[in-house]
Amino acid sequence: MAEPTSIAMAQGSSCWGCFQSLIDIHLNLATVLPMLDIKYWQCVADFKLKDLEGYPDKSITVGLYEGVARTEEDIHLLKTMREKCEILIAFGSCSCFGGIPCLANFSTLEECLDVKFRNNKTVKDGEVPTENLPKIAPVVVPNSTIVDFEIYLPGCPPTSKLILTALTALLTGKEIELAPHTVCHYCDRERKETPLTEILRPFEGIADPDRCLLEQGYICVGSATWGLCEGQCVNHGATCRGCFGPPPPITTDQGAAAISMFGSMAPLEPEYLAEKVLDPLGCFWRFTYPTSHLGGIRIKREEAKTK
Amino acid sequence: MTTVEKTEVQTKKEWEPQIVAFCCNWCSYAGADLAGTSRIQYPPNARIIRVNCTGRISPEFILASLEMGADGVLISGCHPGDCHYSSGNLKLRARLAIMKMALEQAGVHPDRVRLQWASASEAQIFADGVTTIVEQVKALGPLRSEWK
Ligand code: SF4
Ligand code: SF4
Ligand code: SF4
Ligand code: FES
């Protein structure tokens, strides 16, 4: 058998869901693990940050970075990963586009600290902890503005199947081939190209299991989303919330594309739309706010404050 | 003169907003043309971009304009019912309704974007619309001023 490939796996600010999805390849781990020489993996292998810092530059073949870089410690970890790894992978939608942790960019840092610490409903006289903790950045920026990545593997989380496909290709020196289709391509529901007559919240009415959810009035952003998940939500009765980000080239504005499609399907009165679509930012940019135009404006604004 | 000094001198001049105006080929673009040939006076701040129908305008166009430095965006199309492609303008109107809410959520004043209907013969309505958006945006100041 070929020499195992050296790999480092790092977690920034995130939920561990992507690494969980990696572990969820279950029995296939038996095939993949012997091919790996793990050099760093917080919580799983007993290496410390100083071990990672001690490796020679570019001495690790593959690096996976999960999450965003919100704290000074995250930023340092991300840069260290870049120094030590030859191929650095933005692992998951947090790492590719900002993802769920970047919903924090809807609010200022002070507002976040209020909710989390000062006025937290489950504590009395809450205060912001300071001891032994890294500093928090005023606004989260996309990881790609801090370091360059060779590969982006989106998904919240990327499916186990996708991870297995990508890792096996990478470890055997083959090219990672990913189909460029959107979620609609994999959706089994029938589309009749009829415009929406009403907008429904997910809990309203009973959806026809065989028809396009968007056409029935449920906001589905499948048409603006990369279908690497093969449409797992829409084929199980739930709308697509866009967790794989925009299709290739993945730098486009997913929310803008989703609203474009939505307007084409729902040419309704503006007053009605304003009443029914309650949180457009969270609805159309849930996973990609920092890499979008509006998110970019927001970041510039927060950064201007600190200058 | 260094660049820093240059910008200082420039900011002392009265600030003029930069407006991107998307005009439908079948109505407002001709309306804008008529405004010109009729010598109707209106502010010179708008840079007109012709689109085949307002239905062609993706939110991406508007958001990219703002992110790239425009202070306001004007969209001028056929009256509802008059769209050359029957309902492109209604589609754009729906997109814009959602986008304006998103703009507000992201901390950008929704008055920076204006939608108007102006036919090929309504040169005055077109010109008045440009005046309105320029005044609206002037009252708000440069987009960057909202960042403080
Ligand atoms: S992409 Fe999703 S699953 Fe992965 S770390 Fe971020 S929030 Fe968790
Ligand atoms: S919009 Fe959603 S429900 Fe409709 S076809 Fe696309 S993925 Fe399926
Ligand atoms: S259907 Fe949409 S929300 Fe569900 S996993 Fe796929 S991309 Fe994510
Ligand atoms: S053709 Fe003018 S708005 Fe559609």
PDB file of N, CA and C in Angstrom, chain A residues 11 14-24 66 91 156-158 163:
ATOM      1  N   GLN A  11     -10.226  23.227  13.706  1.00  0.00           N
ATOM      2  CA  GLN A  11     -11.558  23.788  13.890  1.00  0.00           C
ATOM      3  C   GLN A  11     -11.467  25.214  14.401  1.00  0.00           C
ATOM      4  N   SER A  14     -17.037  27.192  15.056  1.00  0.00           N
ATOM      5  CA  SER A  14     -17.974  26.379  14.287  1.00  0.00           C
ATOM      6  C   SER A  14     -18.628  25.365  15.208  1.00  0.00           C
ATOM      7  N   CYS A  15     -19.389  24.451  14.620  1.00  0.00           N
ATOM      8  CA  CYS A  15     -20.196  23.542  15.448  1.00  0.00           C
ATOM      9  C   CYS A  15     -19.695  22.110  15.450  1.00  0.00           C
ATOM     10  N   TRP A  16     -18.594  21.801  14.767  1.00  0.00           N
ATOM     11  CA  TRP A  16     -18.046  20.451  14.655  1.00  0.00           C
ATOM     12  C   TRP A  16     -18.892  19.566  13.746  1.00  0.00           C
ATOM     13  N   GLY A  17     -19.942  20.134  13.142  1.00  0.00           N
ATOM     14  CA  GLY A  17     -20.819  19.327  12.295  1.00  0.00           C
ATOM     15  C   GLY A  17     -20.104  18.746  11.092  1.00  0.00           C
ATOM     16  N   CYS A  18     -19.175  19.502  10.525  1.00  0.00           N
ATOM     17  CA  CYS A  18     -18.481  19.011   9.333  1.00  0.00           C
ATOM     18  C   CYS A  18     -17.580  17.833   9.672  1.00  0.00           C
ATOM     19  N   PHE A  19     -16.848  17.946  10.780  1.00  0.00           N
ATOM     20  CA  PHE A  19     -15.999  16.809  11.176  1.00  0.00           C
ATOM     21  C   PHE A  19     -16.865  15.628  11.596  1.00  0.00           C
ATOM     22  N   GLN A  20     -18.024  15.924  12.192  1.00  0.00           N
ATOM     23  CA  GLN A  20     -18.946  14.836  12.540  1.00  0.00           C
ATOM     24  C   GLN A  20     -19.372  14.111  11.265  1.00  0.00           C
ATOM     25  N   SER A  21     -19.639  14.900  10.214  1.00  0.00           N
ATOM     26  CA  SER A  21     -20.058  14.310   8.949  1.00  0.00           C
ATOM     27  C   SER A  21     -18.933  13.451   8.363  1.00  0.00           C
ATOM     28  N   LEU A  22     -17.687  13.864   8.616  1.00  0.00           N
ATOM     29  CA  LEU A  22     -16.544  13.066   8.162  1.00  0.00           C
ATOM     30  C   LEU A  22     -16.517  11.732   8.908  1.00  0.00           C
ATOM     31  N   ILE A  23     -16.726  11.824  10.239  1.00  0.00           N
ATOM     32  CA  ILE A  23     -16.724  10.597  11.035  1.00  0.00           C
ATOM     33  C   ILE A  23     -17.889   9.701  10.625  1.00  0.00           C
ATOM     34  N   ASP A  24     -18.978  10.327  10.165  1.00  0.00           N
ATOM     35  CA  ASP A  24     -20.166   9.572   9.764  1.00  0.00           C
ATOM     36  C   ASP A  24     -19.979   8.758   8.480  1.00  0.00           C
ATOM     37  N   GLU A  66     -12.268  23.823   9.354  1.00  0.00           N
ATOM     38  CA  GLU A  66     -13.717  23.954   9.561  1.00  0.00           C
ATOM     39  C   GLU A  66     -13.999  25.226  10.346  1.00  0.00           C
ATOM     40  N   PHE A  91     -13.361  23.698   4.535  1.00  0.00           N
ATOM     41  CA  PHE A  91     -14.199  22.530   4.782  1.00  0.00           C
ATOM     42  C   PHE A  91     -15.538  22.966   5.375  1.00  0.00           C
ATOM     43  N   CYS A 156     -23.447  22.352   4.794  1.00  0.00           N
ATOM     44  CA  CYS A 156     -23.598  22.576   6.230  1.00  0.00           C
ATOM     45  C   CYS A 156     -24.371  21.425   6.829  1.00  0.00           C
ATOM     46  N   PRO A 157     -23.677  20.317   7.071  1.00  0.00           N
ATOM     47  CA  PRO A 157     -22.306  20.025   6.675  1.00  0.00           C
ATOM     48  C   PRO A 157     -22.252  19.402   5.281  1.00  0.00           C
ATOM     49  N   PRO A 158     -21.015  19.282   4.698  1.00  0.00           N
ATOM     50  CA  PRO A 158     -20.893  18.497   3.465  1.00  0.00           C
ATOM     51  C   PRO A 158     -21.374  17.082   3.777  1.00  0.00           C
ATOM     52  N   ILE A 163     -17.832  13.964   1.203  1.00  0.00           N
ATOM     53  CA  ILE A 163     -16.515  13.963   1.836  1.00  0.00           C
ATOM     54  C   ILE A 163     -15.724  12.741   1.389  1.00  0.00           C
TER      55      ILE A 163
END
